PDB file of C-alpha atoms and ligand atoms in Angstrom:
ATOM      1  CA  MET J   1     182.061  54.873 128.759  1.00  0.00           C
ATOM      2  CA  THR J   2     182.687  53.777 124.974  1.00  0.00           C
ATOM      3  CA  GLN J   3     180.214  52.250 122.823  1.00  0.00           C
ATOM      4  CA  SER J   4     181.604  49.531 120.750  1.00  0.00           C
ATOM      5  CA  CYS J   5     178.694  47.272 119.557  1.00  0.00           C
ATOM      6  CA  PRO J   6     175.133  48.090 118.222  1.00  0.00           C
ATOM      7  CA  LEU J   7     172.661  48.000 120.968  1.00  0.00           C
ATOM      8  CA  PRO J   8     169.796  45.238 121.109  1.00  0.00           C
ATOM      9  CA  VAL J   9     166.745  47.639 120.950  1.00  0.00           C
ATOM     10  CA  ASP J  10     164.310  44.784 121.232  1.00  0.00           C
ATOM     11  CA  SER J  11     164.934  44.100 124.889  1.00  0.00           C
ATOM     12  CA  ARG J  12     162.470  45.364 127.640  1.00  0.00           C
ATOM     13  CA  LEU J  13     164.662  46.961 130.071  1.00  0.00           C
ATOM     14  CA  HIS J  14     163.899  48.873 133.353  1.00  0.00           C
ATOM     15  CA  VAL J  15     166.467  51.764 133.634  1.00  0.00           C
ATOM     16  CA  ALA J  16     166.561  53.890 136.394  1.00  0.00           C
ATOM     17  CA  ILE J  17     168.452  57.137 136.735  1.00  0.00           C
ATOM     18  CA  ILE J  18     169.652  59.295 139.590  1.00  0.00           C
ATOM     19  CA  MET J  19     170.054  62.679 137.760  1.00  0.00           C
ATOM     20  CA  ASP J  20     172.746  64.468 139.680  1.00  0.00           C
ATOM     21  CA  GLY J  21     174.686  67.350 138.928  1.00  0.00           C
ATOM     22  CA  ASN J  22     172.158  70.210 138.160  1.00  0.00           C
ATOM     23  CA  GLY J  23     173.529  72.413 140.831  1.00  0.00           C
ATOM     24  CA  ARG J  24     177.131  72.047 139.871  1.00  0.00           C
ATOM     25  CA  TRP J  25     176.172  72.546 136.210  1.00  0.00           C
ATOM     26  CA  ALA J  26     174.794  75.859 137.133  1.00  0.00           C
ATOM     27  CA  VAL J  27     177.402  76.903 139.467  1.00  0.00           C
ATOM     28  CA  GLU J  28     180.023  76.215 136.862  1.00  0.00           C
ATOM     29  CA  ARG J  29     178.070  78.670 134.416  1.00  0.00           C
ATOM     30  CA  SER J  30     177.658  81.332 137.367  1.00  0.00           C
ATOM     31  CA  LEU J  31     173.914  80.732 137.127  1.00  0.00           C
ATOM     32  CA  PRO J  32     171.555  80.138 139.910  1.00  0.00           C
ATOM     33  CA  ARG J  33     171.046  76.400 141.099  1.00  0.00           C
ATOM     34  CA  ALA J  34     167.363  76.435 139.787  1.00  0.00           C
ATOM     35  CA  ALA J  35     168.717  77.082 136.306  1.00  0.00           C
ATOM     36  CA  GLY J  36     170.409  73.904 136.564  1.00  0.00           C
ATOM     37  CA  HIS J  37     167.310  72.108 137.523  1.00  0.00           C
ATOM     38  CA  ARG J  38     165.316  73.815 134.469  1.00  0.00           C
ATOM     39  CA  ALA J  39     168.153  72.803 132.271  1.00  0.00           C
ATOM     40  CA  GLY J  40     167.727  69.088 134.028  1.00  0.00           C
ATOM     41  CA  ALA J  41     164.070  69.212 133.045  1.00  0.00           C
ATOM     42  CA  ALA J  42     165.255  69.471 129.288  1.00  0.00           C
ATOM     43  CA  ALA J  43     167.451  66.439 129.778  1.00  0.00           C
ATOM     44  CA  VAL J  44     164.376  64.567 131.066  1.00  0.00           C
ATOM     45  CA  ARG J  45     162.478  65.163 127.974  1.00  0.00           C
ATOM     46  CA  ARG J  46     165.456  64.113 125.625  1.00  0.00           C
ATOM     47  CA  THR J  47     165.739  61.015 127.740  1.00  0.00           C
ATOM     48  CA  VAL J  48     162.054  60.037 127.701  1.00  0.00           C
ATOM     49  CA  GLU J  49     162.134  60.698 123.969  1.00  0.00           C
ATOM     50  CA  ALA J  50     165.194  58.309 123.336  1.00  0.00           C
ATOM     51  CA  ALA J  51     164.294  55.539 125.705  1.00  0.00           C
ATOM     52  CA  PRO J  52     161.588  53.451 123.968  1.00  0.00           C
ATOM     53  CA  GLY J  53     163.845  53.108 120.652  1.00  0.00           C
ATOM     54  CA  LEU J  54     166.715  51.851 122.747  1.00  0.00           C
ATOM     55  CA  GLY J  55     164.948  48.910 124.232  1.00  0.00           C
ATOM     56  CA  ILE J  56     163.618  50.555 127.533  1.00  0.00           C
ATOM     57  CA  ASP J  57     160.137  50.095 128.482  1.00  0.00           C
ATOM     58  CA  THR J  58     160.159  51.291 131.989  1.00  0.00           C
ATOM     59  CA  LEU J  59     162.158  54.512 133.161  1.00  0.00           C
ATOM     60  CA  THR J  60     162.264  55.594 136.619  1.00  0.00           C
ATOM     61  CA  LEU J  61     163.835  58.970 137.325  1.00  0.00           C
ATOM     62  CA  PHE J  62     164.778  60.310 140.730  1.00  0.00           C
ATOM     63  CA  ALA J  63     163.226  63.726 140.715  1.00  0.00           C
ATOM     64  CA  PHE J  64     163.019  64.704 144.376  1.00  0.00           C
ATOM     65  CA  SER J  65     164.127  62.570 147.207  1.00  0.00           C
ATOM     66  CA  ALA J  66     162.457  62.439 150.745  1.00  0.00           C
ATOM     67  CA  ASP J  67     165.713  64.031 151.969  1.00  0.00           C
ATOM     68  CA  ASN J  68     165.563  66.809 149.519  1.00  0.00           C
ATOM     69  CA  TRP J  69     163.066  68.694 151.600  1.00  0.00           C
ATOM     70  CA  ARG J  70     166.217  69.839 153.609  1.00  0.00           C
ATOM     71  CA  ARG J  71     167.275  72.043 150.926  1.00  0.00           C
ATOM     72  CA  PRO J  72     166.657  75.743 151.286  1.00  0.00           C
ATOM     73  CA  ARG J  73     163.091  76.618 150.941  1.00  0.00           C
ATOM     74  CA  ALA J  74     163.559  78.468 147.697  1.00  0.00           C
ATOM     75  CA  GLU J  75     165.385  75.570 146.042  1.00  0.00           C
ATOM     76  CA  VAL J  76     162.395  73.193 147.189  1.00  0.00           C
ATOM     77  CA  ASP J  77     159.807  75.546 145.693  1.00  0.00           C
ATOM     78  CA  ALA J  78     161.695  75.986 142.429  1.00  0.00           C
ATOM     79  CA  LEU J  79     161.641  72.185 142.080  1.00  0.00           C
ATOM     80  CA  MET J  80     158.208  71.900 142.867  1.00  0.00           C
ATOM     81  CA  THR J  81     157.160  74.493 140.532  1.00  0.00           C
ATOM     82  CA  LEU J  82     159.387  72.911 137.859  1.00  0.00           C
ATOM     83  CA  LEU J  83     157.613  69.559 138.387  1.00  0.00           C
ATOM     84  CA  GLU J  84     154.295  71.094 138.107  1.00  0.00           C
ATOM     85  CA  GLU J  85     155.092  72.818 134.905  1.00  0.00           C
ATOM     86  CA  PHE J  86     156.664  69.826 133.531  1.00  0.00           C
ATOM     87  CA  LEU J  87     153.702  67.705 134.200  1.00  0.00           C
ATOM     88  CA  GLY J  88     151.289  70.325 132.697  1.00  0.00           C
ATOM     89  CA  ARG J  89     153.536  70.710 129.671  1.00  0.00           C
ATOM     90  CA  GLU J  90     154.466  67.256 128.879  1.00  0.00           C
ATOM     91  CA  ALA J  91     151.490  65.130 129.548  1.00  0.00           C
ATOM     92  CA  GLY J  92     149.920  65.756 126.127  1.00  0.00           C
ATOM     93  CA  ARG J  93     153.289  65.064 124.531  1.00  0.00           C
ATOM     94  CA  CYS J  94     153.690  61.922 126.599  1.00  0.00           C
ATOM     95  CA  ALA J  95     150.018  60.945 125.822  1.00  0.00           C
ATOM     96  CA  ARG J  96     150.449  61.274 122.059  1.00  0.00           C
ATOM     97  CA  SER J  97     153.664  59.302 122.042  1.00  0.00           C
ATOM     98  CA  GLY J  98     152.508  56.284 124.010  1.00  0.00           C
ATOM     99  CA  VAL J  99     154.258  57.227 127.449  1.00  0.00           C
ATOM    100  CA  ARG J 100     152.475  56.371 130.716  1.00  0.00           C
ATOM    101  CA  LEU J 101     153.595  58.856 133.189  1.00  0.00           C
ATOM    102  CA  SER J 102     153.162  58.117 136.909  1.00  0.00           C
ATOM    103  CA  ILE J 103     154.625  59.404 140.200  1.00  0.00           C
ATOM    104  CA  ILE J 104     155.987  57.048 142.746  1.00  0.00           C
ATOM    105  CA  GLY J 105     156.634  58.058 146.394  1.00  0.00           C
ATOM    106  CA  ARG J 106     154.650  59.908 149.028  1.00  0.00           C
ATOM    107  CA  ARG J 107     152.111  62.235 148.344  1.00  0.00           C
ATOM    108  CA  ASP J 108     151.031  63.612 151.654  1.00  0.00           C
ATOM    109  CA  ARG J 109     153.772  66.224 151.721  1.00  0.00           C
ATOM    110  CA  LEU J 110     153.346  67.731 148.146  1.00  0.00           C
ATOM    111  CA  PRO J 111     151.613  70.965 147.553  1.00  0.00           C
ATOM    112  CA  ARG J 112     148.069  70.829 146.382  1.00  0.00           C
ATOM    113  CA  THR J 113     148.740  72.387 143.000  1.00  0.00           C
ATOM    114  CA  VAL J 114     151.405  69.737 142.321  1.00  0.00           C
ATOM    115  CA  LEU J 115     149.014  66.955 143.376  1.00  0.00           C
ATOM    116  CA  ALA J 116     146.439  68.438 140.770  1.00  0.00           C
ATOM    117  CA  ALA J 117     149.188  68.448 138.113  1.00  0.00           C
ATOM    118  CA  ILE J 118     149.935  64.826 138.866  1.00  0.00           C
ATOM    119  CA  ALA J 119     146.337  63.762 138.759  1.00  0.00           C
ATOM    120  CA  GLY J 120     145.992  65.397 135.274  1.00  0.00           C
ATOM    121  CA  ALA J 121     149.080  63.979 133.960  1.00  0.00           C
ATOM    122  CA  GLU J 122     148.414  60.463 135.091  1.00  0.00           C
ATOM    123  CA  ALA J 123     144.696  60.430 133.796  1.00  0.00           C
ATOM    124  CA  ALA J 124     145.822  61.932 130.337  1.00  0.00           C
ATOM    125  CA  THR J 125     148.664  59.287 129.825  1.00  0.00           C
ATOM    126  CA  ALA J 126     146.999  56.229 131.606  1.00  0.00           C
ATOM    127  CA  GLY J 127     146.678  54.434 128.301  1.00  0.00           C
ATOM    128  CA  GLY J 128     150.364  54.745 127.258  1.00  0.00           C
ATOM    129  CA  GLU J 129     151.885  51.347 126.372  1.00  0.00           C
ATOM    130  CA  ARG J 130     155.328  52.255 124.687  1.00  0.00           C
ATOM    131  CA  LEU J 131     157.015  53.583 127.971  1.00  0.00           C
ATOM    132  CA  ASP J 132     156.155  53.366 131.746  1.00  0.00           C
ATOM    133  CA  LEU J 133     157.705  56.664 132.893  1.00  0.00           C
ATOM    134  CA  ARG J 134     157.969  56.767 136.493  1.00  0.00           C
ATOM    135  CA  LEU J 135     158.958  59.934 138.241  1.00  0.00           C
ATOM    136  CA  ALA J 136     160.077  59.522 141.941  1.00  0.00           C
ATOM    137  CA  VAL J 137     159.007  62.309 144.073  1.00  0.00           C
ATOM    138  CA  ASP J 138     159.392  62.610 147.736  1.00  0.00           C
ATOM    139  CA  TYR J 139     160.662  59.113 147.513  1.00  0.00           C
ATOM    140  CA  SER J 140     162.767  57.031 149.916  1.00  0.00           C
ATOM    141  CA  GLY J 141     163.665  53.570 149.288  1.00  0.00           C
ATOM    142  CA  ARG J 142     164.154  52.922 153.088  1.00  0.00           C
ATOM    143  CA  GLU J 143     160.686  54.383 153.846  1.00  0.00           C
ATOM    144  CA  ALA J 144     159.184  52.374 151.154  1.00  0.00           C
ATOM    145  CA  LEU J 145     160.440  49.188 152.812  1.00  0.00           C
ATOM    146  CA  VAL J 146     159.296  50.112 156.114  1.00  0.00           C
ATOM    147  CA  ALA J 147     155.879  50.784 154.764  1.00  0.00           C
ATOM    148  CA  ALA J 148     155.788  47.572 152.847  1.00  0.00           C
ATOM    149  CA  ALA J 149     156.808  45.565 155.898  1.00  0.00           C
ATOM    150  CA  ALA J 150     154.022  47.397 158.067  1.00  0.00           C
ATOM    151  CA  ALA J 151     151.483  46.545 155.544  1.00  0.00           C
ATOM    152  CA  LEU J 152     152.331  42.983 155.591  1.00  0.00           C
ATOM    153  CA  VAL J 153     152.308  42.471 159.355  1.00  0.00           C
ATOM    154  CA  GLY J 154     149.993  39.566 160.118  1.00  0.00           C
ATOM    155  CA  SER J 155     149.715  38.654 156.333  1.00  0.00           C
ATOM    156  CA  ASP J 156     150.774  35.355 155.012  1.00  0.00           C
ATOM    157  CA  ALA J 157     152.153  36.963 151.811  1.00  0.00           C
ATOM    158  CA  ALA J 158     155.420  38.022 153.428  1.00  0.00           C
ATOM    159  CA  GLY J 159     157.810  36.094 151.257  1.00  0.00           C
ATOM    160  CA  LEU J 160     160.172  37.670 148.615  1.00  0.00           C
ATOM    161  CA  GLU J 161     157.231  38.278 146.138  1.00  0.00           C
ATOM    162  CA  GLY J 162     154.927  39.317 148.764  1.00  0.00           C
ATOM    163  CA  LEU J 163     157.430  42.204 150.016  1.00  0.00           C
ATOM    164  CA  GLY J 164     158.177  43.129 146.377  1.00  0.00           C
ATOM    165  CA  ALA J 165     154.570  43.440 145.590  1.00  0.00           C
ATOM    166  CA  ALA J 166     154.011  45.310 148.704  1.00  0.00           C
ATOM    167  CA  VAL J 167     157.041  47.815 148.107  1.00  0.00           C
ATOM    168  CA  ALA J 168     155.644  48.553 144.635  1.00  0.00           C
ATOM    169  CA  ALA J 169     151.955  48.998 146.106  1.00  0.00           C
ATOM    170  CA  VAL J 170     152.970  51.509 148.873  1.00  0.00           C
ATOM    171  CA  THR J 171     155.023  53.540 146.504  1.00  0.00           C
ATOM    172  CA  ARG J 172     152.615  53.182 143.588  1.00  0.00           C
ATOM    173  CA  ALA J 173     155.352  51.826 141.426  1.00  0.00           C
ATOM    174  CA  TRP J 174     153.018  49.398 139.857  1.00  0.00           C
ATOM    175  CA  PRO J 175     153.582  46.554 138.423  1.00  0.00           C
ATOM    176  CA  PRO J 176     156.721  45.717 140.288  1.00  0.00           C
ATOM    177  CA  ARG J 177     159.764  45.730 138.271  1.00  0.00           C
ATOM    178  CA  ASP J 178     163.315  44.917 139.216  1.00  0.00           C
ATOM    179  CA  VAL J 179     165.744  47.594 137.817  1.00  0.00           C
ATOM    180  CA  ASP J 180     167.947  46.224 135.114  1.00  0.00           C
ATOM    181  CA  LEU J 181     170.332  49.221 134.818  1.00  0.00           C
ATOM    182  CA  LEU J 182     170.921  52.064 137.373  1.00  0.00           C
ATOM    183  CA  ILE J 183     172.667  55.173 136.019  1.00  0.00           C
ATOM    184  CA  ARG J 184     173.887  58.016 138.112  1.00  0.00           C
ATOM    185  CA  THR J 185     175.138  61.111 136.633  1.00  0.00           C
ATOM    186  CA  GLY J 186     177.224  63.824 138.264  1.00  0.00           C
ATOM    187  CA  GLY J 187     180.235  61.742 139.265  1.00  0.00           C
ATOM    188  CA  GLU J 188     179.156  60.570 142.775  1.00  0.00           C
ATOM    189  CA  GLN J 189     178.901  56.734 143.038  1.00  0.00           C
ATOM    190  CA  ARG J 190     176.016  55.917 145.629  1.00  0.00           C
ATOM    191  CA  LEU J 191     172.528  54.874 145.847  1.00  0.00           C
ATOM    192  CA  SER J 192     171.237  57.687 147.820  1.00  0.00           C
ATOM    193  CA  ASP J 193     168.291  55.712 149.190  1.00  0.00           C
ATOM    194  CA  PHE J 194     166.819  55.232 145.545  1.00  0.00           C
ATOM    195  CA  LEU J 195     164.893  51.816 144.660  1.00  0.00           C
ATOM    196  CA  LEU J 196     166.777  49.757 147.413  1.00  0.00           C
ATOM    197  CA  TRP J 197     164.646  46.627 146.965  1.00  0.00           C
ATOM    198  CA  GLU J 198     164.390  46.977 143.204  1.00  0.00           C
ATOM    199  CA  CYS J 199     168.083  47.604 142.485  1.00  0.00           C
ATOM    200  CA  ALA J 200     169.002  44.015 144.315  1.00  0.00           C
ATOM    201  CA  TYR J 201     170.559  42.811 141.009  1.00  0.00           C
ATOM    202  CA  ALA J 202     170.817  46.000 138.951  1.00  0.00           C
ATOM    203  CA  GLU J 203     173.888  46.754 137.037  1.00  0.00           C
ATOM    204  CA  LEU J 204     175.235  50.160 137.980  1.00  0.00           C
ATOM    205  CA  VAL J 205     176.820  52.597 135.613  1.00  0.00           C
ATOM    206  CA  PHE J 206     178.265  55.967 137.023  1.00  0.00           C
ATOM    207  CA  THR J 207     179.196  58.929 134.827  1.00  0.00           C
ATOM    208  CA  PRO J 208     180.916  62.091 135.507  1.00  0.00           C
ATOM    209  CA  VAL J 209     178.250  63.965 132.990  1.00  0.00           C
ATOM    210  CA  ARG J 210     176.185  66.539 134.863  1.00  0.00           C
ATOM    211  CA  TRP J 211     172.465  65.755 134.266  1.00  0.00           C
ATOM    212  CA  PRO J 212     171.721  68.816 132.351  1.00  0.00           C
ATOM    213  CA  ASP J 213     174.391  67.760 129.667  1.00  0.00           C
ATOM    214  CA  PHE J 214     173.138  64.080 129.663  1.00  0.00           C
ATOM    215  CA  GLY J 215     171.996  63.221 126.036  1.00  0.00           C
ATOM    216  CA  THR J 216     171.023  60.311 123.773  1.00  0.00           C
ATOM    217  CA  ALA J 217     174.658  59.290 123.253  1.00  0.00           C
ATOM    218  CA  ASP J 218     175.254  59.065 126.914  1.00  0.00           C
ATOM    219  CA  LEU J 219     172.237  56.974 127.394  1.00  0.00           C
ATOM    220  CA  GLU J 220     173.469  54.832 124.419  1.00  0.00           C
ATOM    221  CA  ALA J 221     176.885  54.526 126.131  1.00  0.00           C
ATOM    222  CA  ALA J 222     175.432  53.494 129.384  1.00  0.00           C
ATOM    223  CA  LEU J 223     173.337  50.880 127.675  1.00  0.00           C
ATOM    224  CA  ALA J 224     176.235  49.492 125.615  1.00  0.00           C
ATOM    225  CA  CYS J 225     178.222  49.259 128.980  1.00  0.00           C
ATOM    226  CA  PHE J 226     175.196  47.217 130.374  1.00  0.00           C
ATOM    227  CA  HIS J 227     174.996  44.851 127.485  1.00  0.00           C
ATOM    228  CA  ARG J 228     178.621  44.083 127.946  1.00  0.00           C
ATOM    229  CA  ARG J 229     178.030  43.023 131.426  1.00  0.00           C
ATOM    230  CA  GLU J 230     177.483  39.367 132.402  1.00  0.00           C
ATOM    231  CA  ARG J 231     174.393  39.084 134.682  1.00  0.00           C
ATOM    232  CA  ARG J 232     174.586  35.940 136.828  1.00  0.00           C
ATOM    233  CA  PHE J 233     172.201  36.691 139.584  1.00  0.00           C
ATOM    234  CA  GLY J 234     174.323  34.756 142.012  1.00  0.00           C
ATOM    235  CA  GLY J 235     174.731  31.632 139.566  1.00  0.00           C
ATOM    236  CA  LEU J 236     177.409  30.571 137.397  1.00  0.00           C
ATOM    237  CA  ALA J 237     178.088  31.730 133.742  1.00  0.00           C
ATOM    238  CA  GLY J 238     177.783  29.647 130.583  1.00  0.00           C
ATOM    239  CA  ALA J 239     178.910  26.022 130.555  1.00  0.00           C
ATOM    240  CA  ALA J 240     179.917  26.176 134.344  1.00  0.00           C
ATOM    241  CA  ALA J 241     176.259  26.681 135.169  1.00  0.00           C
ATOM    242  CA  SER J 242     175.173  23.115 133.999  1.00  0.00           C
TER     243      SER J 242
HETATM  244  C1  FPP M 301     170.235  66.493 141.810  1.00  0.00           C
HETATM  245  O1  FPP M 301     171.122  67.608 141.382  1.00  0.00           O
HETATM  246  C2  FPP M 301     168.900  66.732 141.276  1.00  0.00           C
HETATM  247  C3  FPP M 301     167.729  67.066 141.982  1.00  0.00           C
HETATM  248  C4  FPP M 301     167.873  67.081 143.428  1.00  0.00           C
HETATM  249  C5  FPP M 301     166.623  67.162 141.266  1.00  0.00           C
HETATM  250  C6  FPP M 301     166.276  66.457 139.893  1.00  0.00           C
HETATM  251  C7  FPP M 301     165.473  67.569 139.263  1.00  0.00           C
HETATM  252  C8  FPP M 301     165.455  67.498 137.811  1.00  0.00           C
HETATM  253  C9  FPP M 301     166.313  66.782 136.906  1.00  0.00           C
HETATM  254  C10 FPP M 301     164.763  68.465 137.046  1.00  0.00           C
HETATM  255  C11 FPP M 301     163.149  68.467 137.497  1.00  0.00           C
HETATM  256  C12 FPP M 301     162.771  67.098 137.014  1.00  0.00           C
HETATM  257  C13 FPP M 301     161.389  66.867 136.402  1.00  0.00           C
HETATM  258  C14 FPP M 301     161.022  65.649 136.102  1.00  0.00           C
HETATM  259  C15 FPP M 301     160.679  68.280 136.033  1.00  0.00           C
HETATM  260  P1  FPP M 301     171.715  68.366 142.665  1.00  0.00           P
HETATM  261  O2  FPP M 301     170.998  69.601 142.779  1.00  0.00           O
HETATM  262  O3  FPP M 301     172.025  67.671 143.757  1.00  0.00           O
HETATM  263  O4  FPP M 301     173.097  68.804 141.811  1.00  0.00           O
HETATM  264  P2  FPP M 301     174.581  68.820 142.507  1.00  0.00           P
HETATM  265  O5  FPP M 301     174.979  67.705 143.188  1.00  0.00           O
HETATM  266  O6  FPP M 301     175.520  69.332 141.547  1.00  0.00           O
HETATM  267  O7  FPP M 301     174.522  70.013 143.635  1.00  0.00           O
END
């Protein structure tokens, strides 16, 4: 990805990121996988700090998928501990910088200490208006769709807007926001059950950079790539549209 034009920073974009490559980053350095996740948490902070200045008003980060419970117990525990520490440590900083932090996804399988950290961080940052930071934890896009459809049974609000609102409500991803740009680090090119509904018209950018190495320049490059794309939403471009 090369960046060749100044970024329009006055846009209001929803950027979602699949933060992949922590494990490989660690293995490449002969470190335990948990060290990759810890370095990944530092990359989260860098990205959150850079986002508002780059025209991003909503940032959704895939921190733990519903399928990640299949990982070895030690790695799951390390990720939960990291999340709890992150929430405790970063809530104050987020509140001071106008970041509203919330968790999207299921909560019924999370450890009680993590739930307490979530409650604290969400309460402390509820007034934030510069950036809506959503961490997806125990999240599955398919499960969200199933739960939303179930919630709408017998309702007369089952159109596109109704289902979009239901998906947002069941995951607490409120208000509903379509994703403008989805970035996946680590070199794989797939969605992995992330924000399936919200990504219907997202532009996709894949980068080989491992998440712990992802920095502001990589975010800027992805945004420059996004701004060069022509978004037609199924219509026609330019003069041909009229
Ligand atoms: C994927 O890398 C990443 C995860 C499963 C967890 C993401 C977690 C973080 C970025 C750190 C913690 C986040 C917060 C918000 C505190 P992988 O382990 O699948 O990497 P690999 O594909 O190289 O094995």
